[in-house]
Short mmCIF file of C-alpha atoms in Angstrom, two decimals:
data_model
loop_
_atom_site.label_atom_id
_atom_site.label_comp_id
_atom_site.label_asym_id
_atom_site.label_seq_id
_atom_site.Cartn_x
_atom_site.Cartn_y
_atom_site.Cartn_z
CA UNK A 6 62.11 -30.45 -128.86
CA UNK A 7 61.74 -34.11 -127.98
CA UNK A 8 60.68 -35.02 -131.54
CA UNK A 9 63.14 -36.98 -133.60
CA UNK A 10 63.01 -34.45 -136.43
CA UNK A 11 64.06 -31.54 -134.26
CA UNK A 12 67.08 -29.64 -135.55
CA UNK A 13 68.83 -27.15 -133.31
CA UNK A 14 69.45 -23.68 -134.67
CA UNK A 15 72.94 -23.20 -133.17
CA UNK A 16 76.07 -23.76 -135.15
CA UNK A 17 78.80 -26.09 -133.82
CA UNK A 18 81.29 -23.29 -133.11
CA UNK A 19 78.62 -21.19 -131.42
CA UNK A 20 77.65 -24.22 -129.31
CA UNK A 21 81.22 -24.65 -128.12
CA UNK A 22 81.37 -20.94 -127.35
CA UNK A 23 78.10 -21.05 -125.38
CA UNK A 24 79.37 -23.98 -123.32
CA UNK A 25 82.67 -22.12 -122.80
CA UNK A 26 84.64 -25.00 -124.34
CA UNK A 27 87.10 -25.52 -127.13
CA UNK A 28 86.89 -28.02 -129.95
CA UNK A 29 88.56 -31.35 -129.24
CA UNK A 30 87.41 -31.57 -125.60
CA UNK A 31 86.25 -34.80 -124.02
CA UNK A 32 82.60 -35.76 -123.31
CA UNK A 33 83.26 -35.46 -119.57
CA UNK A 34 84.28 -31.81 -120.00
CA UNK A 35 81.09 -31.19 -121.97
CA UNK A 36 78.91 -32.73 -119.27
CA UNK A 37 80.63 -30.80 -116.48
CA UNK A 38 80.27 -27.50 -118.32
CA UNK A 39 76.59 -28.18 -119.08
CA UNK A 40 75.93 -29.06 -115.43
CA UNK A 41 77.54 -25.84 -114.17
CA UNK A 42 75.68 -23.64 -116.67
CA UNK A 43 72.38 -25.39 -115.92
CA UNK A 44 72.78 -24.64 -112.22
CA UNK A 45 73.49 -21.06 -113.18
CA UNK A 46 70.65 -20.35 -115.71
CA UNK A 47 67.90 -22.87 -114.80
CA UNK A 48 64.62 -21.12 -113.88
CA UNK A 49 64.13 -23.26 -110.78
CA UNK A 50 67.59 -22.53 -109.44
CA UNK A 51 67.99 -20.06 -106.60
CA UNK A 52 70.81 -18.16 -108.29
CA UNK A 53 70.40 -14.53 -109.26
CA UNK A 54 71.34 -15.20 -112.90
CA UNK A 55 68.41 -17.56 -113.67
CA UNK A 56 67.25 -17.02 -117.28
CA UNK A 57 64.96 -19.43 -119.20
CA UNK A 58 66.17 -18.23 -122.63
CA UNK A 59 69.82 -18.64 -121.72
CA UNK A 60 69.08 -22.11 -120.35
CA UNK A 61 67.39 -23.13 -123.62
CA UNK A 62 70.45 -21.94 -125.57
CA UNK A 63 72.75 -23.90 -123.25
CA UNK A 64 70.68 -27.07 -123.69
CA UNK A 65 70.66 -26.73 -127.49
CA UNK A 66 74.41 -26.14 -127.52
CA UNK A 67 74.93 -29.21 -125.30
CA UNK A 68 72.99 -31.43 -127.77
CA UNK A 69 74.87 -30.03 -130.75
CA UNK A 70 78.27 -30.62 -129.12
CA UNK A 71 77.34 -34.18 -128.11
CA UNK A 72 76.19 -35.01 -131.66
CA UNK A 73 79.42 -33.51 -133.04
CA UNK A 74 81.55 -35.61 -130.71
CA UNK A 75 79.57 -38.75 -131.65
CA UNK A 76 80.10 -38.05 -135.34
CA UNK A 77 83.85 -37.61 -134.82
CA UNK A 78 84.10 -40.88 -132.88
CA UNK A 79 82.33 -42.75 -135.68
CA UNK A 80 84.65 -41.28 -138.28
CA UNK A 81 87.81 -42.29 -136.29
CA UNK A 82 88.47 -46.07 -136.04
CA UNK A 83 88.55 -47.51 -132.50
CA UNK A 84 91.53 -49.23 -130.90
CA UNK A 85 89.92 -52.67 -131.24
CA UNK A 86 89.31 -52.10 -134.93
CA UNK A 87 92.90 -50.95 -135.35
CA UNK A 88 94.13 -54.10 -133.65
CA UNK A 89 91.94 -56.20 -135.90
CA UNK A 90 93.24 -54.36 -138.95
CA UNK A 91 96.87 -54.90 -137.93
CA UNK A 92 98.52 -57.81 -139.74
CA UNK A 93 99.06 -60.79 -137.53
CA UNK A 94 102.63 -61.81 -136.75
CA UNK A 95 103.95 -64.81 -138.56
CA UNK A 96 104.29 -68.18 -136.87
CA UNK A 97 108.06 -68.00 -136.48
CA UNK A 98 107.75 -64.68 -134.63
CA UNK A 99 106.37 -66.51 -131.57
CA UNK A 100 109.86 -67.76 -130.82
CA UNK A 101 110.80 -64.22 -129.75
CA UNK A 102 108.58 -64.58 -126.62
CA UNK A 103 109.74 -65.84 -123.18
CA UNK A 104 112.58 -63.27 -123.32
CA UNK A 105 114.36 -65.47 -125.83
CA UNK A 106 114.92 -68.25 -123.27
CA UNK A 107 114.82 -71.94 -124.14
CA UNK A 108 114.70 -74.10 -127.22
CA UNK A 109 112.20 -76.54 -128.67
CA UNK A 110 108.45 -76.36 -128.91
CA UNK A 111 106.48 -73.49 -127.30
CA UNK A 112 105.43 -75.71 -124.36
CA UNK A 113 109.05 -76.74 -123.74
CA UNK A 114 110.16 -73.12 -124.01
CA UNK A 115 107.48 -72.12 -121.48
CA UNK A 116 108.70 -74.70 -118.94
CA UNK A 117 112.30 -73.58 -119.43
CA UNK A 118 111.23 -69.95 -118.99
CA UNK A 119 109.45 -70.74 -115.69
CA UNK A 120 112.60 -72.41 -114.36
CA UNK A 121 114.61 -69.39 -115.50
CA UNK A 122 112.29 -67.08 -113.55
CA UNK A 123 112.65 -69.22 -110.41
CA UNK A 124 116.45 -69.12 -110.64
CA UNK A 125 116.41 -65.37 -111.19
CA UNK A 126 114.15 -64.81 -108.18
CA UNK A 127 116.46 -66.94 -106.01
CA UNK A 128 119.47 -64.87 -107.06
CA UNK A 129 117.61 -61.65 -106.28
CA UNK A 130 116.70 -62.91 -102.80
CA UNK A 131 120.32 -63.86 -102.13
CA UNK A 132 121.53 -60.45 -103.28
CA UNK A 133 118.96 -58.73 -101.02
CA UNK A 134 120.06 -60.73 -97.98
CA UNK A 135 123.69 -60.02 -98.73
CA UNK A 136 122.99 -56.28 -98.89
CA UNK A 137 121.15 -56.42 -95.56
CA UNK A 138 124.03 -58.22 -93.89
CA UNK A 139 126.55 -55.76 -95.31
CA UNK A 140 124.53 -52.80 -94.05
CA UNK A 141 124.16 -54.42 -90.60
CA UNK A 142 127.87 -55.13 -90.24
CA UNK A 143 128.75 -51.69 -91.56
CA UNK A 144 126.75 -50.17 -88.69
CA UNK A 145 128.31 -52.48 -86.10
CA UNK A 146 131.87 -51.15 -86.38
CA UNK A 147 131.46 -49.53 -82.96
CA UNK A 148 130.51 -52.84 -81.37
CA UNK A 149 133.57 -54.43 -82.99
CA UNK A 150 135.77 -51.76 -81.40
CA UNK A 151 134.15 -52.41 -78.01
CA UNK A 152 134.82 -56.13 -78.43
CA UNK A 153 138.47 -55.37 -79.16
CA UNK A 154 138.76 -53.29 -75.97
CA UNK A 155 137.08 -56.04 -73.96
CA UNK A 156 139.48 -58.65 -75.35
CA UNK A 157 142.41 -56.43 -74.37
CA UNK A 158 141.07 -56.24 -70.81
CA UNK A 159 140.74 -60.02 -70.70
CA UNK A 160 144.30 -60.45 -71.94
CA UNK A 161 145.60 -58.06 -69.27
CA UNK A 162 143.66 -59.91 -66.55
CA UNK A 163 145.01 -63.24 -67.71
CA UNK A 164 148.55 -61.84 -67.74
CA UNK A 165 148.17 -60.60 -64.16
CA UNK A 166 146.81 -63.98 -63.05
CA UNK A 167 149.76 -65.76 -64.66
CA UNK A 168 152.16 -63.38 -62.94
CA UNK A 169 150.54 -64.02 -59.54
CA UNK A 170 150.64 -67.77 -60.13
CA UNK A 171 154.34 -67.58 -61.02
CA UNK A 172 155.06 -65.63 -57.82
CA UNK A 173 153.19 -68.22 -55.74
CA UNK A 174 155.11 -71.09 -57.33
CA UNK A 175 158.38 -69.26 -56.75
CA UNK A 176 157.53 -68.69 -53.07
CA UNK A 177 156.61 -72.35 -52.66
CA UNK A 178 159.95 -73.38 -54.19
CA UNK A 179 161.79 -71.10 -51.74
CA UNK A 180 159.94 -72.64 -48.76
CA UNK A 181 157.98 -69.55 -47.73
CA UNK A 182 154.89 -71.70 -47.03
CA UNK A 183 156.65 -74.31 -44.87
CA UNK A 184 155.81 -72.61 -41.56
CA UNK A 185 152.04 -72.49 -42.12
CA UNK A 186 149.71 -73.68 -39.38
CA UNK A 187 148.38 -77.20 -39.85
CA UNK A 188 151.04 -78.31 -42.31
CA UNK A 189 151.15 -82.07 -42.76
CA UNK A 190 147.78 -82.60 -41.09
CA UNK A 191 144.68 -83.90 -42.92
CA UNK A 192 142.14 -81.39 -44.01
CA UNK A 193 139.02 -81.21 -41.89
CA UNK A 194 136.13 -81.79 -44.27
CA UNK A 195 132.45 -82.44 -43.72
CA UNK A 196 132.77 -82.55 -39.94
CA UNK A 197 129.39 -80.80 -39.51
CA UNK A 198 127.32 -82.66 -42.10
CA UNK A 199 128.81 -85.92 -43.41
CA UNK A 200 125.74 -86.65 -45.56
CA UNK A 201 126.09 -83.63 -47.86
CA UNK A 202 128.11 -83.76 -51.07
CA UNK A 203 131.48 -81.94 -51.10
CA UNK A 204 130.53 -79.34 -53.73
CA UNK A 205 127.38 -78.23 -51.91
CA UNK A 206 129.26 -78.12 -48.59
CA UNK A 207 132.01 -75.93 -50.03
CA UNK A 208 129.54 -73.61 -51.72
CA UNK A 209 127.54 -73.19 -48.51
CA UNK A 210 130.70 -72.55 -46.53
CA UNK A 211 131.85 -69.88 -49.01
CA UNK A 212 128.45 -68.20 -48.95
CA UNK A 213 128.28 -68.23 -45.14
CA UNK A 214 131.82 -66.88 -44.80
CA UNK A 215 130.94 -63.97 -47.09
CA UNK A 216 127.79 -63.06 -45.15
CA UNK A 217 125.22 -64.44 -47.58
CA UNK A 218 121.70 -65.01 -46.27
CA UNK A 219 118.74 -66.62 -48.07
CA UNK A 220 116.00 -64.36 -49.34
CA UNK A 221 113.35 -65.59 -46.92
CA UNK A 222 115.59 -64.93 -43.90
CA UNK A 223 116.23 -61.37 -45.08
CA UNK A 224 112.49 -60.84 -45.64
CA UNK A 225 111.65 -62.20 -42.20
CA UNK A 226 114.15 -59.87 -40.57
CA UNK A 227 112.79 -56.87 -42.49
CA UNK A 228 109.19 -57.71 -41.50
CA UNK A 229 110.05 -57.97 -37.82
CA UNK A 230 112.01 -54.74 -37.84
CA UNK A 231 109.19 -52.96 -39.69
CA UNK A 232 106.41 -54.08 -37.32
CA UNK A 233 108.54 -53.12 -34.30
CA UNK A 234 109.17 -49.68 -35.77
CA UNK A 235 105.47 -49.17 -36.52
CA UNK A 236 104.50 -50.20 -32.98
CA UNK A 237 106.98 -47.79 -31.43
CA UNK A 238 105.80 -45.02 -33.76
CA UNK A 239 102.10 -45.38 -32.93
CA UNK A 240 102.90 -45.60 -29.19
CA UNK A 241 104.99 -42.42 -29.39
CA UNK A 242 102.13 -40.65 -31.22
CA UNK A 243 99.71 -41.74 -28.48
CA UNK A 244 102.01 -40.43 -25.76
CA UNK A 245 102.22 -37.01 -27.42
CA UNK A 246 98.44 -36.60 -27.44
CA UNK A 247 98.00 -37.24 -23.71
CA UNK A 248 94.95 -38.27 -21.66
CA UNK A 249 92.11 -37.33 -22.01
CA UNK A 250 92.15 -36.26 -25.68
CA UNK A 251 90.47 -33.08 -26.90
CA UNK A 252 88.44 -33.09 -30.18
CA UNK A 253 91.43 -31.78 -32.26
CA UNK A 254 93.65 -34.41 -30.66
CA UNK A 255 91.07 -37.09 -31.46
CA UNK A 256 91.11 -36.03 -35.15
CA UNK A 257 94.91 -36.18 -35.10
CA UNK A 258 94.74 -39.65 -33.55
CA UNK A 259 92.34 -40.72 -36.32
CA UNK A 260 94.83 -39.60 -38.96
CA UNK A 261 97.59 -41.50 -37.17
CA UNK A 262 95.43 -44.64 -37.16
CA UNK A 263 94.68 -44.27 -40.91
CA UNK A 264 98.39 -43.96 -41.73
CA UNK A 265 99.12 -46.91 -39.47
CA UNK A 266 96.48 -49.01 -41.30
CA UNK A 267 98.08 -48.15 -44.67
CA UNK A 268 101.51 -49.17 -43.37
CA UNK A 269 100.07 -52.44 -42.05
CA UNK A 270 98.51 -53.13 -45.48
CA UNK A 271 101.89 -52.67 -47.19
CA UNK A 272 103.53 -54.86 -44.55
CA UNK A 273 100.98 -57.63 -45.19
CA UNK A 274 102.02 -57.62 -48.86
CA UNK A 275 105.58 -58.25 -47.73
CA UNK A 276 104.24 -61.11 -45.59
CA UNK A 277 102.63 -62.62 -48.70
CA UNK A 278 105.96 -62.42 -50.54
CA UNK A 279 107.69 -64.07 -47.59
CA UNK A 280 105.16 -66.94 -47.50
CA UNK A 281 105.81 -67.62 -51.21
CA UNK A 282 109.58 -68.09 -50.79
CA UNK A 283 109.90 -69.60 -47.32
CA UNK A 284 110.94 -73.28 -47.70
CA UNK A 285 109.46 -74.48 -44.39
CA UNK A 286 105.69 -74.51 -43.99
CA UNK A 287 105.81 -74.00 -40.24
CA UNK A 288 107.80 -70.77 -40.71
CA UNK A 289 105.04 -69.01 -42.61
CA UNK A 290 103.62 -65.83 -41.09
CA UNK A 291 100.05 -64.56 -40.67
CA UNK A 292 98.81 -61.08 -41.52
CA UNK A 293 99.00 -58.32 -38.94
CA UNK A 294 95.66 -56.88 -37.74
CA UNK A 295 95.35 -53.09 -37.58
CA UNK A 296 92.74 -53.12 -34.79
CA UNK A 297 94.75 -55.56 -32.72
CA UNK A 298 97.93 -53.50 -33.05
CA UNK A 299 96.14 -50.26 -32.12
CA UNK A 300 94.61 -51.99 -29.07
CA UNK A 301 98.04 -53.21 -28.14
CA UNK A 302 99.41 -49.66 -28.36
CA UNK A 303 96.60 -48.40 -26.10
CA UNK A 304 97.31 -51.08 -23.49
CA UNK A 305 101.01 -50.24 -23.57
CA UNK A 306 100.16 -46.57 -23.06
CA UNK A 307 97.89 -47.37 -20.11
CA UNK A 308 100.63 -49.51 -18.56
CA UNK A 309 103.04 -46.61 -18.87
CA UNK A 310 100.51 -44.30 -17.20
CA UNK A 311 100.02 -46.73 -14.31
CA UNK A 312 103.76 -47.03 -13.81
CA UNK A 313 104.15 -43.26 -13.76
CA UNK A 314 101.27 -42.85 -11.28
CA UNK A 315 102.70 -45.61 -9.01
CA UNK A 316 106.07 -43.92 -8.92
CA UNK A 317 104.37 -40.62 -8.03
CA UNK A 318 102.53 -42.20 -5.06
CA UNK A 319 105.73 -43.80 -3.76
CA UNK A 320 107.48 -40.45 -3.93
CA UNK A 321 104.73 -38.75 -1.94
CA UNK A 322 104.91 -41.41 0.81
CA UNK A 323 108.68 -40.95 1.06
CA UNK A 324 108.20 -37.19 1.42
CA UNK A 325 105.63 -37.75 4.20
CA UNK A 326 108.04 -40.09 6.00
CA UNK A 327 110.78 -37.52 5.79
CA UNK A 328 108.45 -34.83 7.09
CA UNK A 329 107.29 -36.74 10.18
CA UNK A 330 110.51 -38.60 10.88
CA UNK A 331 111.91 -36.03 13.34
CA UNK A 332 108.74 -36.20 15.45
CA UNK A 333 108.93 -39.97 15.84
CA UNK A 334 112.62 -39.75 16.71
CA UNK A 335 111.83 -37.08 19.38
CA UNK A 336 109.17 -39.30 20.96
CA UNK A 337 111.58 -42.20 21.09
CA UNK A 338 114.20 -40.02 22.82
CA UNK A 339 111.67 -38.85 25.40
CA UNK A 340 110.64 -42.43 26.19
CA UNK A 341 114.27 -43.37 26.70
#
């Protein structure tokens, strides 16, 4: 079969039929069909339709079809040969290139055509930008309406201000402001700080009159209020547990201390923020210690206990004095 003089027995039509193809198919179709049939009929394949005789027929048909396709391709001229056989265009036909732009020699026409392309690209870019702007402004009609409403509000406000100003001028002309306190006296300016400029003084005075406070003063006030509230809270929790504490009460006191430590940690963050904005270095604050605050709460609780016990002892002595007072008075009467 591998000899050069081998001639297959199948006819061309039978070969196409064996490969399940039609005449005029492409070489890729032939190869795909041969591959599928070889997998189907090859003796070494694991399919149930393996047949050596059928495989030999498929191989012979594949060679016949390939030789037939090769013969047809040789008989039909290729595209390159067709292009070579086509008559070349005459010299004057070259002037139809470059989209008919320009005059002169081909090199001059090429330069003119490049400039034409640049101009055309510039016009296209301008048209694209114009379309984008039109689409943007078409979608901004709502914002235009809002601007119109805002301008109407501004006009109304200005009209009211003009009306108020006219009323003030009319009252001044009538003499309604002649009986004001301090009329004819010089204005008292910069009596507190003569070294500050007038604008800063007036701004500070306006801010103070309206209750404005700097940020660091507000933070300092919040920190002090927070630490005082936390101290009172942990002292109240210690009073509720009593003395001595049972094991459940000790667990509850541990939870109170954990929550107090978390609150102190958050408060220390506020202290850091305060130290960043405070303008005076000596006004900066240090962090609060959880252990120190808990020890302080314990000492306060012990002081309360001592005060309560002292008041109890004083009450008992008063009761004893009341009980034995009539006896002492009787002895005094007898001596008299």
